[in-house]
């Protein structure tokens, strides 16, 4: 029974890491993307591992072994799209109607304690701090690099709302005659 309760309360939550509004064909942008993913692992206590299949790492690996590291991005992408690694990453890349890469994503896993609201709030604040610290996100109305998972947001919102409701109820009980 204890194992079931521990499994039920704590879980590994897949969270998407998004990259948009930047020229991902630029190697310096891709390096910033890798630094952001590393900052997530280093700066968020509940994320302990780099993504298993980050497209930038796979893309650079294929470019290196094919001798295309110094070739234009389009040539590198063509070789990458013919590799088995592309199969792992094809859903992480978004191309426009002209075949230009305009957005991408990867996945990290958060070890979230769903029974501990404070842990969820702390994780959210760590996530926010890491994202805001990225130079590429400075002076933007919308982040170029960010993390998002709708279910985590809903759980956090639900837990925060519940906490606020309980606090209000408790406080009103204290002021009752």
PDB file of C-alpha atoms in Angstrom:
ATOM      1  CA  UNK A   1       0.000   0.000   0.000  1.00  0.00           C
ATOM      2  CA  UNK A   2       2.829   2.446   0.863  1.00  0.00           C
ATOM      3  CA  UNK A   3       4.469   1.931  -2.542  1.00  0.00           C
ATOM      4  CA  UNK A   4       1.172   2.731  -4.264  1.00  0.00           C
ATOM      5  CA  UNK A   5       0.734   5.947  -2.244  1.00  0.00           C
ATOM      6  CA  UNK A   6       4.307   7.050  -2.984  1.00  0.00           C
ATOM      7  CA  UNK A   7       3.857   6.302  -6.679  1.00  0.00           C
ATOM      8  CA  UNK A   8       0.547   8.139  -6.771  1.00  0.00           C
ATOM      9  CA  UNK A   9       1.806  11.298  -5.060  1.00  0.00           C
ATOM     10  CA  UNK A  10       5.120  11.682  -6.822  1.00  0.00           C
ATOM     11  CA  UNK A  11       5.631  11.415 -10.530  1.00  0.00           C
ATOM     12  CA  UNK A  12       7.888  12.189 -13.403  1.00  0.00           C
ATOM     13  CA  UNK A  13       6.183  14.870 -15.447  1.00  0.00           C
ATOM     14  CA  UNK A  14       7.296  15.460 -19.061  1.00  0.00           C
ATOM     15  CA  UNK A  15       7.673  19.211 -19.581  1.00  0.00           C
ATOM     16  CA  UNK A  16       8.261  20.759 -22.993  1.00  0.00           C
ATOM     17  CA  UNK A  17      11.067  23.246 -23.557  1.00  0.00           C
ATOM     18  CA  UNK A  18      10.239  25.561 -26.462  1.00  0.00           C
ATOM     19  CA  UNK A  19      12.417  27.663 -28.753  1.00  0.00           C
ATOM     20  CA  UNK A  20      10.853  30.266 -31.047  1.00  0.00           C
ATOM     21  CA  UNK A  21      11.276  33.786 -32.518  1.00  0.00           C
ATOM     22  CA  UNK A  22      14.993  33.160 -33.186  1.00  0.00           C
ATOM     23  CA  UNK A  23      17.097  32.029 -36.137  1.00  0.00           C
ATOM     24  CA  UNK A  24      17.746  28.404 -35.242  1.00  0.00           C
ATOM     25  CA  UNK A  25      19.927  28.019 -38.322  1.00  0.00           C
ATOM     26  CA  UNK A  26      22.505  30.172 -36.507  1.00  0.00           C
ATOM     27  CA  UNK A  27      25.038  27.995 -34.608  1.00  0.00           C
ATOM     28  CA  UNK A  28      25.335  30.608 -31.830  1.00  0.00           C
ATOM     29  CA  UNK A  29      21.561  30.420 -31.252  1.00  0.00           C
ATOM     30  CA  UNK A  30      21.740  26.638 -31.073  1.00  0.00           C
ATOM     31  CA  UNK A  31      24.524  26.972 -28.474  1.00  0.00           C
ATOM     32  CA  UNK A  32      22.253  29.250 -26.433  1.00  0.00           C
ATOM     33  CA  UNK A  33      19.523  26.626 -26.728  1.00  0.00           C
ATOM     34  CA  UNK A  34      21.891  24.005 -25.317  1.00  0.00           C
ATOM     35  CA  UNK A  35      22.931  26.359 -22.515  1.00  0.00           C
ATOM     36  CA  UNK A  36      19.276  26.949 -21.617  1.00  0.00           C
ATOM     37  CA  UNK A  37      18.617  23.211 -21.396  1.00  0.00           C
ATOM     38  CA  UNK A  38      21.713  22.804 -19.197  1.00  0.00           C
ATOM     39  CA  UNK A  39      20.561  25.734 -17.037  1.00  0.00           C
ATOM     40  CA  UNK A  40      17.224  23.965 -16.563  1.00  0.00           C
ATOM     41  CA  UNK A  41      18.998  20.865 -15.243  1.00  0.00           C
ATOM     42  CA  UNK A  42      21.347  22.926 -13.062  1.00  0.00           C
ATOM     43  CA  UNK A  43      18.760  25.444 -11.830  1.00  0.00           C
ATOM     44  CA  UNK A  44      15.612  23.422 -11.231  1.00  0.00           C
ATOM     45  CA  UNK A  45      15.924  20.977  -8.373  1.00  0.00           C
ATOM     46  CA  UNK A  46      13.283  18.622  -9.737  1.00  0.00           C
ATOM     47  CA  UNK A  47      14.985  18.231 -13.137  1.00  0.00           C
ATOM     48  CA  UNK A  48      18.048  16.021 -12.904  1.00  0.00           C
ATOM     49  CA  UNK A  49      18.786  14.857 -16.445  1.00  0.00           C
ATOM     50  CA  UNK A  50      19.349  16.362 -19.862  1.00  0.00           C
ATOM     51  CA  UNK A  51      16.814  15.356 -22.535  1.00  0.00           C
ATOM     52  CA  UNK A  52      17.362  11.924 -24.020  1.00  0.00           C
ATOM     53  CA  UNK A  53      16.776  13.105 -27.578  1.00  0.00           C
ATOM     54  CA  UNK A  54      17.465  16.842 -27.906  1.00  0.00           C
ATOM     55  CA  UNK A  55      17.353  17.585 -31.624  1.00  0.00           C
ATOM     56  CA  UNK A  56      20.278  20.059 -31.479  1.00  0.00           C
ATOM     57  CA  UNK A  57      22.600  17.396 -30.051  1.00  0.00           C
ATOM     58  CA  UNK A  58      21.448  14.821 -32.602  1.00  0.00           C
ATOM     59  CA  UNK A  59      21.653  17.348 -35.444  1.00  0.00           C
ATOM     60  CA  UNK A  60      25.228  18.321 -34.523  1.00  0.00           C
ATOM     61  CA  UNK A  61      26.236  14.671 -34.114  1.00  0.00           C
ATOM     62  CA  UNK A  62      24.949  13.767 -37.586  1.00  0.00           C
ATOM     63  CA  UNK A  63      26.585  16.860 -39.111  1.00  0.00           C
ATOM     64  CA  UNK A  64      29.915  15.898 -37.500  1.00  0.00           C
ATOM     65  CA  UNK A  65      29.948  12.229 -38.543  1.00  0.00           C
ATOM     66  CA  UNK A  66      28.825  13.089 -42.072  1.00  0.00           C
ATOM     67  CA  UNK A  67      31.565  15.700 -42.450  1.00  0.00           C
ATOM     68  CA  UNK A  68      28.986  18.485 -42.863  1.00  0.00           C
ATOM     69  CA  UNK A  69      29.752  20.534 -39.715  1.00  0.00           C
ATOM     70  CA  UNK A  70      31.045  23.441 -41.803  1.00  0.00           C
ATOM     71  CA  UNK A  71      28.340  23.190 -44.467  1.00  0.00           C
ATOM     72  CA  UNK A  72      25.340  25.538 -44.679  1.00  0.00           C
ATOM     73  CA  UNK A  73      22.478  24.728 -42.300  1.00  0.00           C
ATOM     74  CA  UNK A  74      20.205  23.578 -45.142  1.00  0.00           C
ATOM     75  CA  UNK A  75      22.730  20.917 -46.202  1.00  0.00           C
ATOM     76  CA  UNK A  76      23.177  19.784 -42.610  1.00  0.00           C
ATOM     77  CA  UNK A  77      19.404  19.586 -42.145  1.00  0.00           C
ATOM     78  CA  UNK A  78      19.032  17.546 -45.330  1.00  0.00           C
ATOM     79  CA  UNK A  79      21.552  14.988 -44.048  1.00  0.00           C
ATOM     80  CA  UNK A  80      19.896  15.017 -40.617  1.00  0.00           C
ATOM     81  CA  UNK A  81      16.451  14.398 -42.137  1.00  0.00           C
ATOM     82  CA  UNK A  82      17.828  11.280 -43.840  1.00  0.00           C
ATOM     83  CA  UNK A  83      19.228   9.888 -40.576  1.00  0.00           C
ATOM     84  CA  UNK A  84      17.506   7.620 -38.043  1.00  0.00           C
ATOM     85  CA  UNK A  85      17.891  10.416 -35.489  1.00  0.00           C
ATOM     86  CA  UNK A  86      15.427  12.551 -37.415  1.00  0.00           C
ATOM     87  CA  UNK A  87      12.772   9.930 -36.694  1.00  0.00           C
ATOM     88  CA  UNK A  88      13.329  10.582 -32.958  1.00  0.00           C
ATOM     89  CA  UNK A  89      13.093  14.357 -33.393  1.00  0.00           C
ATOM     90  CA  UNK A  90      10.705  14.954 -36.287  1.00  0.00           C
ATOM     91  CA  UNK A  91       7.841  16.011 -33.998  1.00  0.00           C
ATOM     92  CA  UNK A  92      10.122  18.463 -32.189  1.00  0.00           C
ATOM     93  CA  UNK A  93      10.730  20.610 -35.285  1.00  0.00           C
ATOM     94  CA  UNK A  94       8.298  23.047 -36.918  1.00  0.00           C
ATOM     95  CA  UNK A  95       8.861  24.176 -40.491  1.00  0.00           C
ATOM     96  CA  UNK A  96       6.969  26.825 -42.436  1.00  0.00           C
ATOM     97  CA  UNK A  97       5.523  26.311 -45.932  1.00  0.00           C
ATOM     98  CA  UNK A  98       8.946  27.142 -47.441  1.00  0.00           C
ATOM     99  CA  UNK A  99      10.745  24.531 -45.358  1.00  0.00           C
ATOM    100  CA  UNK A 100      12.311  27.022 -42.932  1.00  0.00           C
ATOM    101  CA  UNK A 101      12.696  25.973 -39.313  1.00  0.00           C
ATOM    102  CA  UNK A 102      10.761  28.466 -37.195  1.00  0.00           C
ATOM    103  CA  UNK A 103      10.271  26.695 -33.855  1.00  0.00           C
ATOM    104  CA  UNK A 104      11.405  23.614 -31.999  1.00  0.00           C
ATOM    105  CA  UNK A 105      11.116  21.868 -28.676  1.00  0.00           C
ATOM    106  CA  UNK A 106      12.554  19.169 -26.487  1.00  0.00           C
ATOM    107  CA  UNK A 107      11.366  17.394 -23.361  1.00  0.00           C
ATOM    108  CA  UNK A 108      12.757  17.291 -19.837  1.00  0.00           C
ATOM    109  CA  UNK A 109      11.290  15.313 -16.973  1.00  0.00           C
ATOM    110  CA  UNK A 110      10.413  16.897 -13.644  1.00  0.00           C
ATOM    111  CA  UNK A 111      10.205  14.739 -10.546  1.00  0.00           C
ATOM    112  CA  UNK A 112       7.217  16.496  -9.006  1.00  0.00           C
ATOM    113  CA  UNK A 113       5.677  15.713  -5.638  1.00  0.00           C
ATOM    114  CA  UNK A 114       1.975  16.236  -6.352  1.00  0.00           C
ATOM    115  CA  UNK A 115       1.201  15.940  -2.666  1.00  0.00           C
ATOM    116  CA  UNK A 116       3.504  18.837  -1.732  1.00  0.00           C
ATOM    117  CA  UNK A 117       2.144  22.193  -2.882  1.00  0.00           C
ATOM    118  CA  UNK A 118       5.255  24.031  -1.646  1.00  0.00           C
ATOM    119  CA  UNK A 119       7.445  21.773  -3.820  1.00  0.00           C
ATOM    120  CA  UNK A 120       5.309  22.577  -6.859  1.00  0.00           C
ATOM    121  CA  UNK A 121       5.424  26.322  -6.184  1.00  0.00           C
ATOM    122  CA  UNK A 122       9.201  26.235  -5.607  1.00  0.00           C
ATOM    123  CA  UNK A 123       9.656  24.334  -8.865  1.00  0.00           C
ATOM    124  CA  UNK A 124       7.548  26.887 -10.706  1.00  0.00           C
ATOM    125  CA  UNK A 125       9.652  29.751  -9.280  1.00  0.00           C
ATOM    126  CA  UNK A 126      12.905  27.977 -10.205  1.00  0.00           C
ATOM    127  CA  UNK A 127      11.571  27.443 -13.729  1.00  0.00           C
ATOM    128  CA  UNK A 128      10.643  31.114 -13.979  1.00  0.00           C
ATOM    129  CA  UNK A 129      14.056  32.278 -12.707  1.00  0.00           C
ATOM    130  CA  UNK A 130      15.990  30.085 -15.157  1.00  0.00           C
ATOM    131  CA  UNK A 131      13.864  31.277 -18.086  1.00  0.00           C
ATOM    132  CA  UNK A 132      14.078  34.970 -17.169  1.00  0.00           C
ATOM    133  CA  UNK A 133      17.869  34.698 -16.748  1.00  0.00           C
ATOM    134  CA  UNK A 134      18.381  33.790 -20.405  1.00  0.00           C
ATOM    135  CA  UNK A 135      19.932  36.728 -22.312  1.00  0.00           C
ATOM    136  CA  UNK A 136      17.891  35.834 -25.397  1.00  0.00           C
ATOM    137  CA  UNK A 137      14.702  36.461 -23.391  1.00  0.00           C
ATOM    138  CA  UNK A 138      15.736  39.959 -22.283  1.00  0.00           C
ATOM    139  CA  UNK A 139      13.571  42.880 -23.397  1.00  0.00           C
ATOM    140  CA  UNK A 140      10.965  40.678 -25.106  1.00  0.00           C
ATOM    141  CA  UNK A 141       7.215  40.769 -24.746  1.00  0.00           C
ATOM    142  CA  UNK A 142       7.161  36.979 -25.151  1.00  0.00           C
ATOM    143  CA  UNK A 143       9.963  34.576 -24.282  1.00  0.00           C
ATOM    144  CA  UNK A 144      11.965  33.005 -27.098  1.00  0.00           C
ATOM    145  CA  UNK A 145      13.022  30.125 -24.820  1.00  0.00           C
ATOM    146  CA  UNK A 146      10.583  28.819 -22.233  1.00  0.00           C
ATOM    147  CA  UNK A 147       9.139  25.743 -20.546  1.00  0.00           C
ATOM    148  CA  UNK A 148       5.487  24.811 -20.505  1.00  0.00           C
ATOM    149  CA  UNK A 149       3.289  21.953 -19.509  1.00  0.00           C
ATOM    150  CA  UNK A 150      -0.420  22.556 -19.277  1.00  0.00           C
ATOM    151  CA  UNK A 151      -1.050  19.878 -16.681  1.00  0.00           C
ATOM    152  CA  UNK A 152       1.636  21.242 -14.338  1.00  0.00           C
ATOM    153  CA  UNK A 153       0.175  24.717 -14.677  1.00  0.00           C
ATOM    154  CA  UNK A 154      -3.304  23.384 -13.935  1.00  0.00           C
ATOM    155  CA  UNK A 155      -2.072  21.441 -10.921  1.00  0.00           C
ATOM    156  CA  UNK A 156      -0.114  24.435  -9.651  1.00  0.00           C
ATOM    157  CA  UNK A 157      -3.079  26.738 -10.207  1.00  0.00           C
ATOM    158  CA  UNK A 158      -5.456  24.279  -8.521  1.00  0.00           C
ATOM    159  CA  UNK A 159      -3.135  23.820  -5.540  1.00  0.00           C
ATOM    160  CA  UNK A 160      -2.550  27.558  -5.212  1.00  0.00           C
ATOM    161  CA  UNK A 161      -6.295  28.245  -5.412  1.00  0.00           C
ATOM    162  CA  UNK A 162      -6.981  25.566  -2.835  1.00  0.00           C
ATOM    163  CA  UNK A 163      -4.306  26.994  -0.541  1.00  0.00           C
ATOM    164  CA  UNK A 164      -5.733  30.515  -0.880  1.00  0.00           C
ATOM    165  CA  UNK A 165      -9.282  29.268  -0.257  1.00  0.00           C
ATOM    166  CA  UNK A 166      -8.218  27.339   2.839  1.00  0.00           C
ATOM    167  CA  UNK A 167      -6.254  30.336   4.116  1.00  0.00           C
ATOM    168  CA  UNK A 168      -9.267  32.631   3.616  1.00  0.00           C
ATOM    169  CA  UNK A 169     -11.562  30.133   5.316  1.00  0.00           C
ATOM    170  CA  UNK A 170      -9.152  29.741   8.228  1.00  0.00           C
ATOM    171  CA  UNK A 171      -8.746  33.504   8.617  1.00  0.00           C
ATOM    172  CA  UNK A 172     -12.506  34.117   8.484  1.00  0.00           C
ATOM    173  CA  UNK A 173     -12.912  31.457  11.164  1.00  0.00           C
ATOM    174  CA  UNK A 174     -10.447  33.329  13.355  1.00  0.00           C
ATOM    175  CA  UNK A 175     -12.409  36.559  13.085  1.00  0.00           C
ATOM    176  CA  UNK A 176     -15.769  34.916  13.829  1.00  0.00           C
ATOM    177  CA  UNK A 177     -17.356  35.654  17.220  1.00  0.00           C
TER     178      UNK A 177
END
